[in-house]
Structure formats: structure tokens, C-alpha cells
Amino acid sequence: MIRFNNDYNRTGHPAVLAALAATMEESYEGYGIDPCCERATELIKAHLNCPEAQVHYVIGGTQANYIGISFLLRPWEGVLCADTGHINVHETGAPEHVGHKCLTMPNTNGKISAEQIKEQLDIFEIGGIQEHVVVPKMVYLSQPTEVGTVYSLAELEAISAVCKENGLYLFIDGARMGYGLAAEGADFTLADIARVADMFYIGGTKCGALFGEAVVITNPAVQSNYRNAMKQNGAMLAKGWLLGAQFAALFTDNLYFKITESAIAKALRIRDAFTAIGVEQFVESPTNQQFFILSDDQMAALETDFTFMFDHIIEPNRNMCRFCTSWASTDEEIDALCAAIAQLPC
Amino acid sequence: MIRFNNDYNRTGHPAVLAALAATMEESYEGYGIDPCCERATELIKAHLNCPEAQVHYVIGGTQANYIGISFLLRPWEGVLCADTGHINVHETGAPEHVGHKCLTMPNTNGKISAEQIKEQLDIFEIGGIQEHVVVPKMVYLSQPTEVGTVYSLAELEAISAVCKENGLYLFIDGARMGYGLAAEGADFTLADIARVADMFYIGGTKCGALFGEAVVITNPAVQSNYRNAMKQNGAMLAKGWLLGAQFAALFTDNLYFKITESAIAKALRIRDAFTAIGVEQFVESPTNQQFFILSDDQMAALETDFTFMFDHIIEPNRNMCRFCTSWASTDEEIDALCAAIAQLPC
Amino acid sequence: MIRFNNDYNRTGHPAVLAALAATMEESYEGYGIDPCCERATELIKAHLNCPEAQVHYVIGGTQANYIGISFLLRPWEGVLCADTGHINVHETGAPEHVGHKCLTMPNTNGKISAEQIKEQLDIFEIGGIQEHVVVPKMVYLSQPTEVGTVYSLAELEAISAVCKENGLYLFIDGARMGYGLAAEGADFTLADIARVADMFYIGGTKCGALFGEAVVITNPAVQSNYRNAMKQNGAMLAKGWLLGAQFAALFTDNLYFKITESAIAKALRIRDAFTAIGVEQFVESPTNQQFFILSDDQMAALETDFTFMFDHIIEPNRNMCRFCTSWASTDEEIDALCAAIAQLPC
Amino acid sequence: MIRFNNDYNRTGHPAVLAALAATMEESYEGYGIDPCCERATELIKAHLNCPEAQVHYVIGGTQANYIGISFLLRPWEGVLCADTGHINVHETGAPEHVGHKCLTMPNTNGKISAEQIKEQLDIFEIGGIQEHVVVPKMVYLSQPTEVGTVYSLAELEAISAVCKENGLYLFIDGARMGYGLAAEGADFTLADIARVADMFYIGGTKCGALFGEAVVITNPAVQSNYRNAMKQNGAMLAKGWLLGAQFAALFTDNLYFKITESAIAKALRIRDAFTAIGVEQFVESPTNQQFFILSDDQMAALETDFTFMFDHIIEPNRNMCRFCTSWASTDEEIDALCAAIAQLPC
């Protein structure tokens, strides 16, 4: 069985494991105060063009998201996001668990726009009953989105401008940031992300690490006490150097970017194989997640040798499915899948 | 200025104030353990056909709603409701503040249906990822709804059946319950409500009381410790007899029902005045809230002598407005409004 | 049965009820935006010497306390208080329910001191592990305390100074503020309270109102959005003018102060009666709550005609009991109690 | 610099890292549904004599503690614990953050007793005001305690009996469980722990793992939905097999027990070295944490070559310090420390 079900079904890139192994002979202060974290932060900050940025390491994306939300907001404030936003649909209500409402907007290919945000703010302002409704104070978006699409720099700049004009924080979920940066046609850099966002994270778990996300706080006005929030929410790893060592490995010799570039190249081969036989794309994705609409027979044919994610039934015999590549995907695996696709019933 | 902006713009029905005044010479145990509350509960329970029902008195509707939600649910469970549900749009995120997500469904004239709930449960079940999403465990509906419409008994029974089959609690927000019971064409009783719901409340604030809502818990499986939840949330009035005295007055000689019947008769006169000159109804409402779509000129003409609630602009020159009657509305006030409506520009 | 069990066992002062009745013919905007609240605020602010103060009206003391705490603090911050503090022992964990730890210090006659606070801050600083412990950020005290004692102005100034020097908020629970101001030997005014505290409240429920507490925010740095917090926590009364009317009545012609002065005079008569026959005082109280240690026989003798609060058994045959006066206590009632006390077995 | 500051200053036991490395070639379902977790659970359950036990893997102790508390309790319920309990003093208020009060009792050598719990329950019952106070519903204890002491089986049985008689849950924090089981004179087994507790955890982080705690739920009445709670709180590791693989390694060939036995033997050598020269023990500890009271000179002398934890100043020139061993402590390191101790100024 060859796995394309997600990009976190393997332990981690060998260089990352090697970096962990290399820490075996040393002893460290715990809780993220150590040379490994320092080194990782230095390497990451070299990409940010934001000397005042703080970098913190948490264990997973749900932590990065919900702690960020509760860290930035007061109790009556909420977070504007796409209806498909990860925080809205796949985190068991973590934002609400810590007290904050997701103020959803309809997505277009997984994305929201500056115009939509302005509209929500207008509704809020016109309402004249601001004390009776949740105050929109933060925008959450994922780059790339949950369906693999990528915001252009112009889109990000426009959203950022609306946020700054209206006193909203911009938080970018970068669980797959590496795939966004390496996407076909991507026109933004980490420095751009650092400039447009108040807070974001660079995902490790889905980009070659065993686990871990690097949370970056660029806005100096909200840099106090994030470590308190981490500890209170169980997100401060006792042996914090394990996170630092992994991110230092990923950001040495551009490994992070090589991993995601390579995975995307392979994903686009899958895309081409599907489109070659006329299978309908659910959404045009330039990243490592490819979404296609398969018939029941097509699904059955592929399920014998490959894992992939069945998402939902659009209508009978039209099934939305995801194929995902990662650092671990090999050319041989892609060859095998493409060959199987070429044989699919139409 | 004659007020039709809402049904809680006057202190309270004279009989209710008199009942408060009648407590002046007595002293009482506090916190709702007193003869006034006992008497009110006895009078209310006479309508419920549910000897095991508990009745508790809280101060307002937001309290009744959010405490009910957090009382019934575990942390990862959420509440299915209409997108227009009061808890979703007008309580500053109170349900989320205590940790629970509103799982919204599109409303039809303010209502949701048994079919919609089943669909949501199917999506949840099919998803197969139940630990990653909020578990639907409760249905919230308002009777009457936020736009004045009323669920038929058949609709309530159908929703209740889906809930019972699937282990969901049914919570009914009855902030305007009296207007529902007295609605044109209403086919349900308080005993029906008690039978279909696990928990509901009978609104006082909007039905003639100075303040207060009577929370009824009919499901014996969830009757423990509601008073602890009240106290913890600041909803246990120190001088609890003030709530008991008011509800005892409202349920003596059917005052509660007389108040709402009379208000509805007056509201329907307003409805008829509008429809007589061809003003478009936003929604057909058989209760004390009437929603019409006014032009800018029509709004301006009425605003000189009357208050009413401007809700939102549907499109330029089409403004959704609410006219509300209450115990305090007089025939003379209705005459004046109807006369002004008759003069409106078309 | 004559009641001395607490100071909120009667509906309210006749002038307060009359003020409510006087609102019957008017209609009002809801939610505390009305001439009654404006008038009350004007009357209260005349005592504060703090033109920038905000005044808000909530329904009860638990609300005033826990909303204040969650309004002022970020998630990892806690509140320093006496172990006997109301928030720590009699509010069903309301502060914790909204996420904040009570950092308790041993009380001396119900009070805490500036020195104790400094000590706690020193422990926190020395600890060097600030991210692993709750950050002390607020001091809560009650004036008068739960056992009727009163902080001197010098004590308040000292506590306030420590708070200001260390960036802590000072919150004063004034559920019985009137009794503090009128206490035997009291040397502070409301203007003093406004100067030393960042936020405090003037209790209505226990001082002659039917219900209600006037929350005052003096620190301009924390005046934003309190109304959002009120609404979200169910503490924004729909018919807010009912609170304004009561406080306007209490602060007209110094009724508030007359009520508490008179109650204290009566309480001191009870004190004198007990001490005259040698009953041991639990604590020296200059306010309307008097605490004495009664034998079993003494308790039994008084229980036939009077209610009072049995607090706890200190040791066998030594029972801590509270006798409370209020606006409703009459000279005849005090005469009766004093006569009974004079007859007590020794 | 030789480190005795804590038992989690090194990456992890070589066998544990090897187990992680061994997963490199496989792909897995995520979120803890995998053969590694199954194997670990099988190995752990072999020690429990409790076929119905559930085992879940979380990342750290703070998670295990606060999620357990919020999983077991309703909002108005609190947790009885020692004043020195980890949840009370070293988790940044995590239990309060999720809404629950720590109801503290004075510790004796880090422990609480069945008698103390009974006393608290009596106070609660006698109070007669149960709705105004936090309901004690759970007992939290650490085995071994924060100062290295160990409950005897008789003590655990007595506490468990009080809990069962009174409907309280017993939760045991086993962050250092291995050191408790291997303690000098320990008379309990994991099966005993499983029998007396409703929920407990077996610590990995401090006992040789890189990270991870195995949460065991033995009480079938509270086994539903723990995974939902994990996910909502960011405690469900995406690559869950990383936890399973580590615990499988620790419970293969009794490695877990060998690690802690060996560390304790070394710790007792440190103890003996201190007592040999008459340094006062802070508390008699039979586990890997040793607490001694050092003079300023003694601290200074040791600080040049060794790290240890300075806890607090008992009084001038009497400093409470901790020396900790772990799997990584070598005989040579102990030799060096013991030699240095022998040279200490008296």
C-alpha cells in the first residue's frame, strides 16, 4: 500500500532524525531555553527581515492556532475566517473551548478576500449594537489553504492593509507554509509573510519534522507573555531542544524548501496524470495537495494499491478525494500511481 | 414619541409591580428558596403536565441560554441552531465564552427543521473523524423565533423525535414564549413544550415582568446541580423572591396569556395596516413582532412620531424594520400608528 | 421570628421601590442607556472626585467580582486575595470558571496588608520561574471585609501604593461599601476609594436596593469594552433603568449613607448587649455585621425568636454566629433582641 | 558541568531513540491509531490487571493533568490536592484556565491523607451552602510527590476508599511513577495504582522518553470521549506512533523499571554522601530526587562543577536544594559529586 493520504504519515526526514540523535550526548536547560532553539531561531530569522520577531516552538498546529487566538484576543472578540478554515472545522472547537467565536465567511477555493473582511466590518459598524455581538478583532487565514491554494502577495497585502486600517490582527496558519512558498507560481517570501502578519507559524509536522511548529510574533505590541500562554496550555515541551534541533535541521542548507519543492513537483505529476485522462479537478492547486473528483469505480480501482483521503460526496458517483505528497514520496511511488491513473475507467 | 421598537421598553405590568410591592413587609430566605418561588413554580407546573419538572428563576435570557448550554454539554460538544439564532448573533458570543460552538444551519423564516438536523448528524457520522470536529449534542430553537414565526406542534414533535433518537438535548428559548402560545394559529401548549424539550424557559422580561425568566428542566437525567451553575454564573438573585413574586403574578388568573394575546391582537392590526397599503412583509408573523420592508421615505415618515427597529438594508431603499407590541401598547397608540401607515408614500 | 440573619432578607427600602414605581409611565431604551442611569451616575460621581470615572450597573456581587477579574486579567494572571475573600469561598469558583486563580494570603481579621502583597511579589520574582506559575496582577479586597472589619485609609493607601509600584490592579469589593463608609471610626470617603482603586463597586443589594451594584472604573487605561463583558456574561439588564432608578434613589438626599448609618447604630447596640454579659466577640466589627461566639445553650435560647447566621463551630460549645442589621431593622426589633441577650445563660 | 538539576535534561534513553528510528521506514495512520500505540498499550496493560483500562498517549504532564481535570469534572466542581501539588503551583494555573479550582490542603512531606480529605468533605457537608462553594469531586495526588516521597499502599487504599465512599474521582499524577515503583521500600505495583485510581498516568518525559505520558483510565464510567478532549486541547500528536514507539520501548524487557531503579541507586549514594557529612535533609526521600539544606558556602562550592536546583531560602544561609538523577546519570558523575560533597565546608 502506497500512502498519499496525507503529508504526515511518516516519521520525519532523515536529516531531522539525525539532528535529534545528535543531541543525545548533551544536557540542556529545558522549556525551550537552549542553544538548539537559539540556532533554529537565528536560521529562521535570517529569512524574515524582521529583527524584532520572536520565535517560539510548539508541538502541533492546533496548539499554534488556539493559543494564538486566545493570546491575541480579549473575551468578547472573535476571529474572522473562511468557513473551511482549519480552526472552524477540524480542531474540535478548540478556539471556542478557550472562549472565542469563529466568525466565518464563505470561501472561494479555500480563500477569503480583503473585500469580504471589509464587508464584515461594515456590517459590524452599521449594526450599532456592537456590545451585543462578537467584536471582529482578528483575521485567520491558512497559507496555503486547506484545499492547497495559495494567496498571492497582492491578496495578502490587501488583507493586511484592511487589518491594519481597522485594528485587526492578522494570523497566518502556516502548517504547510513550505508548500506555499514552493508552490507553482508563488510570488511571496517568508519576509513578506512576516511583514503582512502580526503572528504566523511555520509548520514542521507536515513538512518533514517529527513534530513541531515555529510560531513567529512580528508585532512588538503583542510579544509579551506568549511563553506563559504556552505553559498554561501544555504547549511548552519540557525538552524544548527537541523542537529547536528539528527546526535548525530544516533551515540548514534550505532543507525545508528543498523538501517542499520536491514534494510539489511530484504532486504536479499526479495532477497531470489525472487531467490527462479527463478527471475533473475539485480545485486548481499548485501545492502538494491535489483534489480530484472521482467516480465510485475510479476510487475502487485506486484503493487497492494506494491510500488517499476521501473527503466527501459531492453528489452520487462524484467523490471529492485528496492525494498528498511529502518528503517521503518517491519517484517510484509516483510512477506507480500515475500508471494506475492512466488505467482508470472513464 | 410612541414606542414600538421592542417589547421591553416599559418597566412592567402593573400587576407585577404590585406583586413586588406586596413583598415589602415580609422577610425571606434568599437565593430562590422562598414561598414566592414555590408559589410561582406551583402555578407554572399546573400548565406542564410534568410532575418531575424543575423550575428555576434567572434574571435574563442570555443567562438562561448560555448557562443551559454549558450545563448540558461537555467541553467538546456543540449546539445546533439556526444561523439567526439569538445565541449565535446577539449574545456577544456567550456560548463560546463558556466553551461551546454554535453549529449553525440556514434558517427558513427563522426556523430549522428535523430534516436539517438529521442531515447534520449524517455529515457528522459519515465524516468518520468525530474526534476532530465538535460533537453535535444539543438543538437550540426559539419559540417563537427571532422573526416572530412559530413552530407548529408537528414541527416540534419531529425535531424532538430526531433529538431523542440521536441522544441530543432539545433546548427551547422561550424569551417570548407567551407570544408563541397566543399566536394566531398556534397549536401547542406549555405541556407540549415540556414534553418535547429537555429544558426550556418561559420568558418574563419581554412578556410583562420587570425582569426574569423561568427555566424549566423536564428531563430528570439532567436535573442535578443547576443551582450550582446559576450561582457560579452570577445568575442566582440574592433576593430570589423578587423573581418568584413576578412569575406568581403572571401565572395568576392567566395574566401571562392575557398580556400576550392582547399584544398580538394589536400587532396584527399593524400588520393589516401595512398590507392594506401594499407594504411588503419580510416574513409572515403571527406574533407581536411584525417585520416589514420600508422605503427610505416610509421610514422617515414614521420616525417622526414612532420608534421601531431598523434591522438592516436588504438593498438600497428596501429597509427591514420591526414593529413590536407589548402589554403596554394601547389601542390609541395602535390607532395613531395605523393612521400614519395609511398616509405613507408608496 | 425577627430576622438578623443577613442584610438582604427584605425587598428594599420604600424609597427605592417608589423610584421603581415612578418609572412605570415612561418608556426607555434598554441595556442601561437611559436617563435613570445617567442621573444615578451623576449622583454617584458627585462623591468620587474623579471626573473620568465610568459607572456601570450590574445585578449582583458575584457578577461584579468575576466579570471585573476576567475583564482586567489576561489568561495566565491571577488575583491576590485573603483566604476569606468572598471570591475565594462563596462564589462557587466563579473566578476560576472564567479562568483565573485566586492567590490566597492568610487574613488578619478579614484583612490583608501591603506587606503581605509585597511578600507574594517577592516570592514570585525570586522564583525565577515566572512562566510556570500564575502571575499576580490584581489585588482583591472587600471594604468592609467579610467579617465586618474596615480598612483604614492608611492601609488602603499602602496597598494601593504597592499595587501601583508593581503594576497590579486594585479591585475593591464594596458589596457593603455603605456600611464601611458609615463605620464607627471610618476615616475614608468614596473619593478615597476612587483614588486608591482601579475598579470597585458600590453595593446596592445589601444596602437597601432590591438588587444591583454600581461598578466604578476609575483607571482610564482599563475603561474600554466593559459593556461587552457585561453582555457576554449575562450581566446587562435588558431594562437597565431599573438599576439606574434604584441607585438614583439611594444617592438622593444621602439616603444610602443614612440607611447604613442607622443600621450600624442598631448593630452596635447588639454588640453592646453581648459584651455587657461577657459573650466573646469573634472579631471587633464597627459595622452592621456583628460576630459573637455563643454556647450551644445561648444559640438555642436565641433561636426561638430570632434568626441569625451560624457560621461554624470553633470548638465544641463555641459557635461562631453572625447578627446583621439593615435598613429594615427597627428599634423595637433591637430592643427585643437586646432583652433576650440580657437573659442569656452564661 | 555535570547536571543534577532535574531528570529531563537529556534527550532520552538510547533504546527509546532507537525505537523512534525504527519507525522511519514505515508509514502510519496518524493521531494514535497505529500498531506502535497498540503494542505499547498491550505492554502497559500487562502490568495493570485491569482488562477494561484505556491507555492514551499525550505529550506532557501539564496536558495529562489539566485535561484529566476538565475531563472528569463539571464546571462547579473542584479538585482536592496538596498545597504543594504540581497542578497548584507549577502549571501556570492550567486547571483554573479550564475552569476548575484547586482546593488545597496542607501537605506533610508532600503528601495528603485520607483523614484530610474526609475533613474537607465534612466541612463541605456541614456548610449547608453547597451551591455557593466549589463542590469537591476529585482528589489529585502525585506518586511520588513533588518532594520525592512515596505513598504507601495502605495510604493509597485509604484515600481510594474515602473517594469511593463519597463519589470522588482519584487521579494520580505519575510524572515520575517509575521512580515511585522503584523507590526504596515501595510496596505497591502498577496494578495497585490501577485498582485505587480512576485515572492516572505513567510518566515518560522524566523516566527516559524524549517526551510523552501514558494516561490510563480504569473507571469504565468515565472512558467516553477522552480522545475528543485530547484533540480539543492540542494534546493529540499528529504522528501518534512516536509516542507509542517510545512507550513500547520503555515497557519492553522492563526497561522502564531498570532505568528508575538505577537512577534511584545513584540518588541514594548522593543522599548518603550528604548525610555522612551531616548536611540536613529537607525531607526523607526514597526516590531519585534528593532535597538537602545547604549553606551559602556549600552551594557556592558545588555550583562550580555541578548543576542542581535551588528551590527556596528557608532562612538566611539555609537553602533548600534538589539533586536529581536520571537514566543518564553515570557512576562517574556520582563519584565526582560525592567526592565534592565530602569536601564541603561545614
Short mmCIF file of N, CA, C and O in Angstrom, two decimals, chain A residues 4 38 59 77 94 120 195 261 266:
data_model
loop_
_atom_site.label_atom_id
_atom_site.label_comp_id
_atom_site.label_asym_id
_atom_site.label_seq_id
_atom_site.Cartn_x
_atom_site.Cartn_y
_atom_site.Cartn_z
N PHE A 4 -0.70 8.12 -0.03
CA PHE A 4 -0.85 9.52 -0.43
C PHE A 4 -1.96 10.19 0.38
O PHE A 4 -2.51 11.20 -0.03
N GLU A 38 17.93 28.47 20.03
CA GLU A 38 18.59 29.72 19.61
C GLU A 38 19.06 29.63 18.17
O GLU A 38 18.88 30.56 17.38
N ILE A 59 4.17 22.27 19.76
CA ILE A 59 4.24 20.88 19.31
C ILE A 59 3.37 20.61 18.09
O ILE A 59 3.73 19.82 17.23
N GLU A 77 -14.00 39.15 21.86
CA GLU A 77 -13.53 39.31 20.50
C GLU A 77 -13.49 37.97 19.78
O GLU A 77 -13.26 36.93 20.39
N ALA A 94 -11.54 23.96 19.36
CA ALA A 94 -10.51 24.49 20.26
C ALA A 94 -10.63 26.01 20.47
O ALA A 94 -10.51 26.48 21.60
N GLN A 120 -17.63 42.51 6.39
CA GLN A 120 -17.96 42.08 7.76
C GLN A 120 -17.81 43.24 8.73
O GLN A 120 -18.63 43.42 9.64
N ARG A 195 5.99 40.47 7.15
CA ARG A 195 5.60 41.88 7.05
C ARG A 195 4.06 42.04 7.11
O ARG A 195 3.57 42.96 7.73
N GLU A 261 9.62 21.74 -2.27
CA GLU A 261 9.73 21.82 -3.73
C GLU A 261 9.61 20.45 -4.38
O GLU A 261 8.89 20.25 -5.37
N LYS A 266 6.34 16.35 -7.42
CA LYS A 266 5.70 15.03 -7.52
C LYS A 266 4.18 15.17 -7.54
O LYS A 266 3.48 14.43 -8.27
#
